[in-house]
Amino acid sequence: EDNDDGDFGVAVETRTRTSRPPLYKVMLLNDDYTPMEFVVHVLERFFGMTHAEAFEIMLTVHKKGLAVVGVFSHEIAETKVTQVMDMARRHQHPLQCTMEKE
Ligand code: TYC
């Protein structure tokens, strides 16, 4: 048959660069009323810190006004903020936790 179209069939794949999803810093803010031990407990419970790590970060927040307590995907960061804020509200402490794009 005379139906050869001359196509060698070489596959050409283009590689499109994909960007990594943005990361979010979760921050704890200082206040004058939330007990130090409560903050330490929150850091142990929701951020997987040891007691010593949690105590150190709590003191940093207490002295400097705020500290980054972790860096996460948007969804995980939102969950952490909600968990901390719910826990603080349940105990009637004014503790504030926020997130910010890195
Ligand atoms: N400043 C508080 C106190 O003296 C302790 C504290 C630490 C509060 C960290 C909030 O994110 C915080 N009891």
CSV table of C-alpha atoms and ligand atoms in Angstrom, one decimal:
chain,number,residue,atom,x,y,z
A,1,GLU,CA,0.0,0.0,0.0
A,2,ASP,CA,1.1,3.6,-0.6
A,3,ASN,CA,-0.2,5.1,2.6
A,4,ASP,CA,3.1,5.7,4.6
A,5,ASP,CA,2.7,9.2,6.2
A,6,GLY,CA,6.4,9.5,7.0
A,7,ASP,CA,5.9,9.8,10.7
A,8,PHE,CA,8.8,8.3,12.6
A,9,GLY,CA,6.7,8.4,15.8
A,10,VAL,CA,9.4,10.0,17.9
A,11,ALA,CA,7.8,10.9,21.2
A,12,VAL,CA,8.6,14.4,22.5
A,13,GLU,CA,7.8,15.0,26.1
A,14,THR,CA,7.9,18.5,27.5
A,15,ARG,CA,8.7,18.9,31.1
A,16,THR,CA,6.6,21.6,32.8
A,17,ARG,CA,8.1,22.9,36.0
A,18,THR,CA,5.8,22.7,39.0
A,19,SER,CA,6.1,24.9,42.0
A,20,ARG,CA,6.2,23.5,45.5
A,21,PRO,CA,3.1,24.3,47.6
A,22,PRO,CA,3.7,27.3,49.9
A,23,LEU,CA,4.6,26.7,53.5
A,24,TYR,CA,3.1,28.5,56.5
A,25,LYS,CA,4.8,29.6,59.8
A,26,VAL,CA,2.6,29.0,62.8
A,27,MET,CA,3.4,31.5,65.5
A,28,LEU,CA,2.5,31.9,69.2
A,29,LEU,CA,2.1,35.4,70.7
A,30,ASN,CA,2.9,36.5,74.2
A,31,ASP,CA,0.3,37.9,76.6
A,32,ASP,CA,0.3,38.7,80.3
A,33,TYR,CA,-2.2,36.2,81.5
A,34,THR,CA,-1.9,32.7,80.0
A,35,PRO,CA,0.0,30.5,82.5
A,36,MET,CA,3.5,29.4,81.3
A,37,GLU,CA,2.6,25.7,82.1
A,38,PHE,CA,-0.5,25.9,79.9
A,39,VAL,CA,1.7,27.2,76.9
A,40,VAL,CA,4.2,24.4,77.6
A,41,HIS,CA,1.4,21.8,77.6
A,42,VAL,CA,0.0,23.2,74.3
A,43,LEU,CA,3.4,23.0,72.6
A,44,GLU,CA,3.9,19.4,73.8
A,45,ARG,CA,0.3,18.3,72.8
A,46,PHE,CA,0.0,19.9,69.4
A,47,PHE,CA,3.5,20.4,68.2
A,48,GLY,CA,5.1,17.2,69.3
A,49,MET,CA,7.8,18.9,71.5
A,50,THR,CA,9.5,17.4,74.5
A,51,HIS,CA,8.9,19.2,77.8
A,52,ALA,CA,12.4,20.8,77.5
A,53,GLU,CA,11.8,22.0,73.9
A,54,ALA,CA,8.3,23.3,74.8
A,55,PHE,CA,9.7,25.2,77.9
A,56,GLU,CA,12.4,26.8,75.8
A,57,ILE,CA,10.0,28.0,73.0
A,58,MET,CA,7.5,29.2,75.6
A,59,LEU,CA,10.3,31.3,77.3
A,60,THR,CA,11.3,32.7,73.8
A,61,VAL,CA,7.7,33.8,73.3
A,62,HIS,CA,7.6,35.2,76.8
A,63,LYS,CA,10.8,37.3,76.3
A,64,LYS,CA,10.6,38.2,72.6
A,65,GLY,CA,6.8,38.6,72.2
A,66,LEU,CA,6.4,35.8,69.6
A,67,ALA,CA,8.1,32.8,68.1
A,68,VAL,CA,7.6,30.4,65.2
A,69,VAL,CA,6.6,27.1,66.6
A,70,GLY,CA,6.4,25.1,63.3
A,71,VAL,CA,6.2,25.3,59.5
A,72,PHE,CA,3.5,23.4,57.7
A,73,SER,CA,1.3,23.1,54.6
A,74,HIS,CA,-1.7,25.4,54.6
A,75,GLU,CA,-4.1,22.7,55.8
A,76,ILE,CA,-1.9,21.4,58.6
A,77,ALA,CA,-1.1,25.0,59.8
A,78,GLU,CA,-4.8,25.9,59.9
A,79,THR,CA,-5.5,22.7,61.9
A,80,LYS,CA,-2.8,23.6,64.5
A,81,VAL,CA,-4.0,27.2,64.8
A,82,THR,CA,-7.6,26.0,65.4
A,83,GLN,CA,-6.5,23.4,67.9
A,84,VAL,CA,-4.5,25.9,69.9
A,85,MET,CA,-7.2,28.6,69.8
A,86,ASP,CA,-10.0,26.1,70.8
A,87,MET,CA,-7.9,24.8,73.7
A,88,ALA,CA,-7.1,28.4,74.9
A,89,ARG,CA,-10.8,29.4,74.6
A,90,ARG,CA,-12.0,26.3,76.5
A,91,HIS,CA,-9.6,27.3,79.4
A,92,GLN,CA,-10.5,31.0,79.1
A,93,HIS,CA,-6.9,32.0,78.3
A,94,PRO,CA,-6.2,34.9,75.9
A,95,LEU,CA,-3.4,32.9,74.1
A,96,GLN,CA,-3.1,33.8,70.4
A,97,CYS,CA,-1.8,31.6,67.6
A,98,THR,CA,-1.6,32.8,64.0
A,99,MET,CA,-0.2,31.6,60.7
A,100,GLU,CA,1.7,33.4,58.0
A,101,LYS,CA,2.9,32.4,54.5
A,102,GLU,CA,6.7,31.8,54.7
B,1,TYC,N1,3.7,35.9,79.5
B,1,TYC,C1,3.0,34.7,80.1
B,1,TYC,C2,3.1,34.8,81.6
B,1,TYC,O1,4.0,35.5,82.1
B,1,TYC,C3,3.5,33.4,79.6
B,1,TYC,C4,3.2,33.2,78.1
B,1,TYC,C5,4.2,32.6,77.3
B,1,TYC,C6,2.0,33.5,77.6
B,1,TYC,C7,4.0,32.4,76.0
B,1,TYC,C8,1.8,33.3,76.2
B,1,TYC,O2,2.5,32.5,74.1
B,1,TYC,C9,2.7,32.8,75.4
B,1,TYC,N2,2.4,34.0,82.4
